[in-house]
Amino acid sequence: MSDGWEKSAQAWIASQGKEGDFGRRWVMDAPMLERVRARPYRRALDVGCGEGRFCRLLKAEGIEAVGIDPTAGLIDHARRLDPEGDYRVGAAEALGFEDAAFDLVVSYLSLIDIPDAAAAIAEMARVLAPGGRLLIANLASYNSAGDVNDLGWVTLSDGRRAQAMDHYLEEKVAWIAWKGIRIQNWHRPLSTYMTLLLDRGLRLTHFAEPRADPGGDPVRAAHYNRAPWFMLMEWEKAA
C-alpha cells in the first residue's frame, strides 16, 4: 500500500526549495548543526534523507554523509543536486550497512514517516559505532496527535487560538495534506520513542524544544514559538 511519498515527491521538492521550509531553516537547522559541531564526526548516515538537503549541510561541515530514503523520486533529485554524493534507495527498517559503520546517525523529521519505528530505531542503533551519536529531530508528539486526529490549531469561542489534540496515548497513522503533498504520518506518544531508544541501550545526552529564529519571519516565528513545534534528542551508544 502506498504511503503517498512517491506521488508527492515533486510537490515536496517544490515546497523545500534549496534551503528547506520554514521549520527546517528557521527552527531546526541551527540547533541540529550545533550538535553536529559539538564533536568531531567522520561519517554520517541520514535516515530518511529525502532530497538530500541535510546531507549537503553535513558535507559542508566536512563530514562524509550517506543518505538513504525509500522514495526513488527524492533520491533521484538528491543525486541531481549533488552528483558526487552517496544517496541510496532503501528503508529505515532494513539498513544495508555493516554494524558500527557510522559515528553519527541522523533522523531529521523522518520518524513520523516510518511505519515500524521499533525496527528503524534498532537498525539505527546497530549501524552506529560505539561512542557515536544518534541525532533525532521529530514533531512534538502533541503536534502529531493533533495532525492525525484532524485537529491542530483551532479558534475558541472567545476568539483565542489554541492547539487541540486527542487520543495522545494511541499510536495512529493518518493522511496529511498540504501544498499538493499528501502523505501518511505516524503519531506516537513521546514515551514510545523514549522506551524504544532506551531499550537499545542508548543514553540521552541532549534534549531540546527549539525556538524559531525571528530573522526568517517574525510573525511566523511567533506562531511557532507559542508551543514547541519540534523536539531534538541526541543519544549516545555505549563505548
XYZ file of N, CA, C and O in Angstrom, residues 27-177:
604
model
N 13.944 26.972 12.391
C 13.748 26.388 13.722
C 14.790 25.308 14.008
O 15.500 25.382 15.015
N 14.922 24.333 13.122
C 15.690 23.142 13.462
C 17.127 23.109 12.953
O 17.979 22.455 13.560
N 17.436 23.750 11.843
C 18.789 23.630 11.285
C 19.866 24.070 12.267
O 20.869 23.375 12.462
N 19.686 25.241 12.882
C 20.729 25.778 13.767
C 20.994 24.860 14.964
O 22.161 24.522 15.227
N 19.969 24.409 15.709
C 20.269 23.506 16.828
C 20.786 22.143 16.388
O 21.607 21.537 17.090
N 20.344 21.654 15.224
C 20.886 20.393 14.718
C 22.370 20.537 14.394
O 23.196 19.704 14.789
N 22.727 21.600 13.687
C 24.129 21.802 13.328
C 24.975 22.113 14.561
O 26.167 21.757 14.607
N 24.401 22.747 15.552
C 25.134 22.984 16.790
C 25.557 21.667 17.430
O 26.693 21.533 17.917
N 24.668 20.687 17.433
C 25.020 19.373 17.983
C 26.050 18.671 17.100
O 26.946 17.989 17.608
N 25.928 18.812 15.799
C 26.899 18.202 14.879
C 28.295 18.773 15.130
O 29.300 18.051 15.129
N 28.359 20.090 15.365
C 29.648 20.759 15.551
C 30.244 20.542 16.935
O 31.406 20.886 17.165
N 29.459 19.961 17.855
C 29.933 19.778 19.221
C 30.976 18.679 19.339
O 31.711 18.626 20.333
N 31.051 17.816 18.321
C 32.002 16.696 18.347
C 32.571 16.504 16.946
O 31.918 16.838 15.950
N 33.760 15.936 16.849
C 34.307 15.637 15.516
C 33.710 14.333 14.974
O 33.865 13.273 15.587
N 33.008 14.419 13.866
C 32.427 13.238 13.234
C 33.109 12.980 11.901
O 33.477 13.927 11.189
N 33.229 11.708 11.590
C 33.884 11.331 10.338
C 32.871 10.920 9.280
O 32.927 11.372 8.140
N 31.903 10.082 9.646
C 30.976 9.506 8.667
C 29.571 9.484 9.245
O 29.354 8.982 10.350
N 28.619 10.029 8.497
C 27.241 10.148 8.975
C 26.280 9.454 8.027
O 26.489 9.425 6.809
N 25.197 8.921 8.588
C 24.084 8.366 7.817
C 22.851 9.185 8.120
O 22.476 9.359 9.279
N 22.218 9.711 7.068
C 20.968 10.467 7.198
C 19.831 9.538 6.786
O 19.665 9.225 5.600
N 19.054 9.088 7.763
C 17.976 8.118 7.539
C 16.690 8.876 7.217
O 16.186 9.639 8.041
N 16.164 8.654 6.005
C 15.024 9.442 5.534
C 15.501 10.786 5.027
O 14.934 11.828 5.341
N 16.536 10.754 4.198
C 17.218 11.975 3.759
C 16.408 12.805 2.779
O 16.764 13.958 2.505
N 15.332 12.236 2.213
C 14.542 12.990 1.245
C 15.368 13.449 0.066
O 16.081 12.660 -0.566
N 15.298 14.746 -0.229
C 16.017 15.310 -1.380
C 17.469 15.629 -1.056
O 18.167 16.251 -1.852
N 17.963 15.195 0.115
C 19.386 15.276 0.428
C 19.867 16.579 1.023
O 21.076 16.788 1.158
N 18.959 17.448 1.436
C 19.361 18.775 1.906
C 20.287 18.704 3.113
O 21.332 19.364 3.158
N 19.926 17.899 4.143
C 20.773 17.872 5.328
C 22.078 17.131 5.069
O 23.101 17.447 5.691
N 22.071 16.177 4.158
C 23.342 15.550 3.759
C 24.301 16.601 3.219
O 25.511 16.580 3.520
N 23.781 17.518 2.414
C 24.645 18.562 1.867
C 25.167 19.481 2.963
O 26.311 19.942 2.918
N 24.341 19.752 3.982
C 24.804 20.555 5.109
C 25.876 19.810 5.906
O 26.847 20.419 6.379
N 25.725 18.506 6.061
C 26.742 17.717 6.748
C 28.057 17.725 5.970
O 29.138 17.857 6.558
N 27.961 17.597 4.658
C 29.178 17.625 3.835
C 29.873 18.973 3.935
O 31.112 19.042 3.928
N 29.096 20.040 4.048
C 29.690 21.371 4.202
C 30.441 21.496 5.525
O 31.326 22.351 5.658
N 30.117 20.624 6.497
C 30.833 20.595 7.770
C 32.048 19.674 7.718
O 32.704 19.456 8.740
N 32.336 19.108 6.540
C 33.490 18.232 6.392
C 33.236 16.789 6.778
O 34.187 16.028 7.002
N 31.976 16.396 6.843
C 31.608 15.035 7.238
C 31.207 14.234 5.996
O 30.434 14.718 5.163
N 31.710 13.040 5.875
C 31.277 12.135 4.797
C 29.847 11.697 5.107
O 29.596 11.072 6.139
N 28.909 12.028 4.239
C 27.494 11.782 4.517
C 26.899 10.820 3.497
O 27.120 10.955 2.290
N 26.127 9.860 3.993
C 25.380 8.926 3.165
C 23.900 9.147 3.455
O 23.493 9.223 4.619
N 23.101 9.278 2.409
C 21.663 9.477 2.580
C 20.882 8.283 2.089
O 21.204 7.706 1.045
N 19.860 7.892 2.844
C 19.012 6.778 2.444
C 17.551 7.183 2.608
O 17.183 7.850 3.575
N 16.734 6.815 1.617
C 15.318 7.159 1.646
C 14.569 6.159 0.768
O 15.094 5.748 -0.283
N 13.339 5.767 1.132
C 12.605 4.805 0.321
C 11.966 5.403 -0.933
O 11.494 4.649 -1.791
N 11.956 6.729 -1.066
C 11.278 7.372 -2.192
C 12.268 7.649 -3.321
O 13.117 8.541 -3.208
N 12.146 6.891 -4.397
C 13.104 6.993 -5.505
C 13.120 8.391 -6.111
O 14.181 8.899 -6.498
N 11.954 9.035 -6.214
C 11.908 10.366 -6.807
C 12.714 11.384 -6.021
O 13.328 12.285 -6.606
N 12.735 11.258 -4.703
C 13.525 12.170 -3.872
C 15.016 11.861 -3.983
O 15.846 12.771 -4.050
N 15.360 10.587 -4.013
C 16.768 10.206 -4.163
C 17.301 10.645 -5.521
O 18.437 11.142 -5.635
N 16.499 10.503 -6.565
C 16.924 10.962 -7.893
C 17.238 12.453 -7.870
O 18.230 12.903 -8.464
N 16.404 13.234 -7.188
C 16.629 14.678 -7.116
C 17.881 14.986 -6.299
O 18.659 15.887 -6.656
N 18.088 14.253 -5.220
C 19.299 14.447 -4.411
C 20.550 14.207 -5.246
O 21.535 14.956 -5.148
N 20.505 13.184 -6.074
C 21.663 12.884 -6.930
C 21.889 13.960 -7.977
O 23.035 14.265 -8.320
N 20.812 14.541 -8.473
C 20.969 15.625 -9.447
C 21.607 16.857 -8.800
O 22.443 17.528 -9.416
N 21.190 17.161 -7.572
C 21.737 18.325 -6.889
C 23.169 18.100 -6.407
O 23.926 19.064 -6.254
N 23.508 16.859 -6.155
C 24.818 16.530 -5.584
C 25.360 15.274 -6.269
O 25.339 14.183 -5.691
N 25.850 15.409 -7.503
C 26.261 14.231 -8.275
C 27.359 13.415 -7.615
O 27.480 12.210 -7.875
N 28.168 14.032 -6.782
C 29.250 13.307 -6.113
C 28.810 12.682 -4.797
O 29.594 11.987 -4.144
N 27.564 12.930 -4.401
C 27.086 12.420 -3.124
C 26.732 10.945 -3.175
O 26.629 10.335 -4.251
N 26.508 10.364 -1.999
C 26.148 8.950 -1.861
C 24.706 8.879 -1.357
O 24.450 9.033 -0.165
N 23.777 8.673 -2.283
C 22.353 8.620 -1.963
C 21.785 7.280 -2.431
O 22.000 6.886 -3.582
N 21.062 6.610 -1.545
C 20.602 5.246 -1.840
C 19.119 5.106 -1.516
O 18.627 5.665 -0.532
N 18.427 4.327 -2.342
C 17.024 4.000 -2.077
C 17.000 2.833 -1.100
O 17.617 1.791 -1.341
N 16.316 3.018 0.003
C 16.243 1.947 0.991
C 15.358 2.339 2.158
O 15.023 3.509 2.336
N 14.990 1.347 2.950
C 14.071 1.548 4.080
C 14.839 1.648 5.388
O 15.838 0.941 5.593
N 14.345 2.477 6.280
C 14.972 2.631 7.598
C 14.916 1.337 8.397
O 15.791 1.086 9.235
N 13.895 0.520 8.123
C 13.726 -0.714 8.901
C 14.709 -1.807 8.513
O 14.809 -2.836 9.212
N 15.450 -1.626 7.421
C 16.425 -2.631 6.976
C 17.588 -1.911 6.307
O 17.697 -1.885 5.082
N 18.447 -1.301 7.108
C 19.572 -0.532 6.583
C 20.658 -1.479 6.064
O 21.108 -2.363 6.784
N 21.052 -1.282 4.826
C 22.019 -2.187 4.191
C 23.456 -1.805 4.478
O 24.255 -1.629 3.538
N 23.802 -1.674 5.753
C 25.161 -1.316 6.137
C 25.642 -2.253 7.241
O 24.841 -2.831 7.979
N 26.962 -2.374 7.366
C 27.533 -3.205 8.403
C 27.311 -2.584 9.781
O 27.037 -1.386 9.912
N 27.439 -3.402 10.806
C 27.354 -2.909 12.172
C 28.416 -1.833 12.401
O 29.530 -1.907 11.865
N 28.074 -0.825 13.196
C 29.025 0.206 13.639
C 29.693 0.934 12.473
O 30.852 1.324 12.566
N 28.948 1.155 11.389
C 29.532 1.752 10.182
C 29.609 3.279 10.246
O 30.337 3.883 9.454
N 28.885 3.923 11.185
C 28.806 5.383 11.223
C 29.010 5.878 12.654
O 28.509 5.265 13.604
N 29.697 7.000 12.791
C 29.812 7.588 14.127
C 28.733 8.637 14.390
O 28.602 9.131 15.513
N 27.941 8.960 13.359
C 26.777 9.832 13.517
C 25.647 9.286 12.658
O 25.828 9.028 11.465
N 24.479 9.099 13.265
C 23.268 8.722 12.535
C 22.229 9.810 12.798
O 22.038 10.225 13.948
N 21.583 10.265 11.736
C 20.628 11.366 11.825
C 19.250 10.905 11.358
O 19.128 10.230 10.336
N 18.236 11.271 12.120
C 16.842 11.114 11.691
C 16.205 12.494 11.810
O 15.799 12.909 12.895
N 16.154 13.208 10.700
C 15.700 14.606 10.691
C 14.256 14.647 10.202
O 13.990 14.614 9.008
N 13.324 14.660 11.141
C 11.885 14.674 10.842
C 11.483 13.518 9.939
O 10.692 13.679 8.999
N 12.031 12.334 10.216
C 11.682 11.159 9.420
C 10.954 10.085 10.220
O 10.268 9.240 9.629
N 11.055 10.071 11.542
C 10.389 9.021 12.317
C 8.875 9.059 12.144
O 8.215 8.017 12.212
N 8.320 10.249 11.908
C 6.872 10.345 11.711
C 6.415 9.703 10.409
O 5.217 9.465 10.215
N 7.370 9.407 9.506
C 7.037 8.797 8.217
C 7.291 7.292 8.198
O 6.998 6.637 7.192
N 7.837 6.735 9.265
C 8.308 5.350 9.269
C 7.273 4.450 9.934
O 6.940 4.644 11.113
N 6.746 3.451 9.221
C 5.710 2.590 9.795
C 6.173 1.803 11.020
O 5.445 1.691 11.999
N 7.379 1.223 10.968
C 7.868 0.375 12.059
C 9.000 1.097 12.774
O 10.182 0.905 12.465
N 8.636 1.931 13.731
C 9.645 2.721 14.441
C 10.585 1.834 15.245
O 11.781 2.138 15.358
N 10.080 0.740 15.796
C 10.929 -0.146 16.594
C 12.046 -0.738 15.742
O 13.217 -0.753 16.147
N 11.696 -1.221 14.554
C 12.712 -1.797 13.674
C 13.686 -0.730 13.205
O 14.901 -0.975 13.121
N 13.182 0.467 12.893
C 14.056 1.536 12.411
C 15.049 1.964 13.485
O 16.246 2.140 13.208
N 14.586 2.150 14.707
C 15.482 2.562 15.791
C 16.503 1.465 16.087
O 17.680 1.752 16.336
N 16.070 0.210 16.037
C 17.018 -0.891 16.234
C 18.100 -0.876 15.163
O 19.293 -1.092 15.451
N 17.726 -0.599 13.914
C 18.699 -0.546 12.829
C 19.635 0.663 12.972
O 20.838 0.554 12.737
N 19.086 1.809 13.361
C 19.944 2.978 13.560
C 20.977 2.712 14.647
O 22.154 3.090 14.518
N 20.546 2.064 15.728
C 21.477 1.736 16.807
C 22.514 0.715 16.346
O 23.686 0.798 16.733
N 22.103 -0.217 15.513
C 23.035 -1.256 15.033
C 24.159 -0.673 14.204
O 25.329 -1.054 14.370
N 23.837 0.246 13.290
C 24.869 0.783 12.396
C 25.680 1.899 13.045
O 26.634 2.394 12.455
N 25.300 2.299 14.263
C 26.020 3.351 14.981
C 27.221 2.753 15.703
O 27.114 1.735 16.398
N 28.370 3.391 15.554
C 29.586 2.913 16.199
C 29.534 3.171 17.699
O 28.924 4.147 18.149
N 30.172 2.339 18.506
C 30.267 2.621 19.941
C 30.867 4.007 20.190
O 31.848 4.390 19.557
N 30.236 4.770 21.075
C 30.655 6.137 21.322
C 30.046 7.142 20.373
O 30.203 8.351 20.552
N 29.349 6.663 19.340
C 28.725 7.535 18.364
C 27.415 8.104 18.873
O 26.924 7.759 19.953
N 26.840 8.997 18.076
C 25.612 9.686 18.473
C 24.503 9.462 17.440
O 24.748 9.451 16.230
N 23.285 9.317 17.958
C 22.069 9.290 17.148
C 21.353 10.612 17.392
O 20.954 10.916 18.526
N 21.214 11.415 16.338
C 20.632 12.756 16.439
C 19.252 12.731 15.790
O 19.123 12.449 14.598
N 18.234 13.020 16.586
C 16.839 12.906 16.143
C 16.137 14.248 16.240
O 16.134 14.881 17.301
N 15.538 14.689 15.148
C 14.564 15.777 15.167
C 13.213 15.159 14.830
O 13.106 14.354 13.901
N 12.200 15.533 15.568
C 10.880 14.970 15.321
C 9.814 15.994 15.672
O 10.070 16.939 16.428
N 8.626 15.830 15.106
C 7.500 16.633 15.558
C 7.259 16.379 17.034
O 7.366 15.236 17.503
N 6.946 17.415 17.802
C 6.483 17.207 19.160
C 5.251 16.297 19.112
O 4.401 16.436 18.229
N 5.162 15.372 20.055
C 4.107 14.360 19.960
C 2.711 14.938 20.132
O 1.739 14.414 19.576
N 2.573 16.041 20.886
C 1.245 16.659 20.956
C 0.849 17.189 19.576
O -0.334 17.204 19.212
N 1.851 17.614 18.800
C 1.615 18.152 17.461
C 1.119 17.058 16.520
O 0.122 17.219 15.800
N 1.823 15.916 16.521
C 1.381 14.816 15.658
C 0.038 14.255 16.108
O -0.761 13.808 15.285
N -0.255 14.299 17.424
C -1.570 13.850 17.910
C -2.680 14.738 17.365
O -3.781 14.268 17.076
N -2.389 16.027 17.221
C -3.372 16.914 16.610
C -3.552 16.623 15.139
O -4.676 16.512 14.638
N -2.420 16.464 14.432
C -2.484 16.249 12.985
C -3.282 15.008 12.612
O -4.165 15.058 11.752
N -2.953 13.878 13.225
C -3.573 12.621 12.784
C -5.032 12.520 13.211
O -5.772 11.674 12.691
N -5.460 13.361 14.156
C -6.864 13.370 14.555
C -7.612 14.569 13.981
O -8.694 14.916 14.442
N -6.993 15.208 12.947
C -7.622 16.309 12.212
C -8.009 17.455 13.144
O -9.105 18.014 13.056
N -7.057 17.803 14.028
C -7.296 18.895 14.964
C -6.251 19.978 14.736
O -6.326 20.715 13.781
N -5.255 20.089 15.597
C -4.264 21.142 15.433
C -4.786 22.473 15.966
O -5.555 22.522 16.922
N -4.383 23.566 15.331
C -4.786 24.886 15.812
C -6.265 25.133 15.527
O -6.741 24.932 14.416
N -6.991 25.571 16.572
C -8.423 25.859 16.464
C -8.699 27.218 17.107
O -7.909 27.722 17.909
N -9.830 27.818 16.750
C -10.264 29.077 17.353
C -11.331 28.791 18.398
O -12.353 28.164 18.097
N -11.071 29.228 19.635
C -12.022 29.015 20.720
C -13.202 29.988 20.596
O -13.166 30.931 19.803
N -14.229 29.755 21.386
C -15.443 30.574 21.297
C -15.187 32.043 21.628
O -15.913 32.919 21.150
N -14.142 32.320 22.418
C -13.825 33.702 22.756
C -12.809 34.328 21.809
O -12.323 35.428 22.047
N -12.474 33.591 20.724
C -11.574 34.125 19.719
C -10.116 33.769 19.908
O -9.296 34.011 19.021
N -9.773 33.205 21.060
C -8.383 32.817 21.278
C -8.036 31.602 20.422
O -8.894 30.791 20.087
N -6.742 31.482 20.071
C -6.253 30.328 19.319
C -5.622 29.336 20.281
O -4.923 29.713 21.225
N -5.867 28.066 20.047
C -5.328 27.022 20.917
C -4.977 25.793 20.090
O -5.570 25.548 19.029
N -3.995 25.031 20.574
C -3.588 23.794 19.920
C -4.410 22.652 20.502
O -4.369 22.397 21.714
N -5.162 21.974 19.660
C -6.031 20.886 20.116
C -5.448 19.532 19.733
O -4.824 19.388 18.677
N -5.619 18.563 20.597
C -5.185 17.194 20.285
C -6.146 16.227 20.965
O -6.945 16.603 21.829
N -6.035 14.971 20.573
C -6.893 13.944 21.156
C -6.194 12.601 21.005
O -5.296 12.440 20.169
N -6.568 11.647 21.831
C -6.033 10.284 21.755
C -4.496 10.284 21.711
O -3.890 9.547 20.939
N -3.893 11.096 22.582
C -2.435 11.246 22.580
C -1.723 9.910 22.786
O -0.693 9.642 22.167
N -2.230 9.061 23.669
C -1.528 7.830 24.029
C -1.703 6.704 23.016
O -1.086 5.654 23.154
N -2.521 6.925 21.986
C -2.771 5.884 20.994
C -1.921 6.111 19.747
O -1.983 7.175 19.120
N -1.120 5.117 19.393
C -0.357 5.204 18.150
C -1.326 5.131 16.969
O -2.221 4.289 16.937
N -1.148 6.034 16.006
C -2.121 6.124 14.917
C -1.456 6.676 13.669
O -0.569 7.526 13.750
N -1.879 6.213 12.501
C -1.422 6.744 11.226
C -2.597 7.396 10.513
O -3.741 6.946 10.631
N -2.316 8.495 9.807
C -3.379 9.189 9.073
C -2.775 9.899 7.876
O -1.559 10.131 7.811
N -3.625 10.255 6.924
C -3.199 11.012 5.749
C -3.168 12.496 6.094
O -4.125 13.028 6.643
N -2.044 13.141 5.758
C -1.847 14.566 5.995
C -1.627 15.234 4.640
O -0.839 14.736 3.819
N -2.288 16.358 4.390
C -2.178 17.010 3.077
C -1.920 18.501 3.231
O -2.545 19.167 4.073
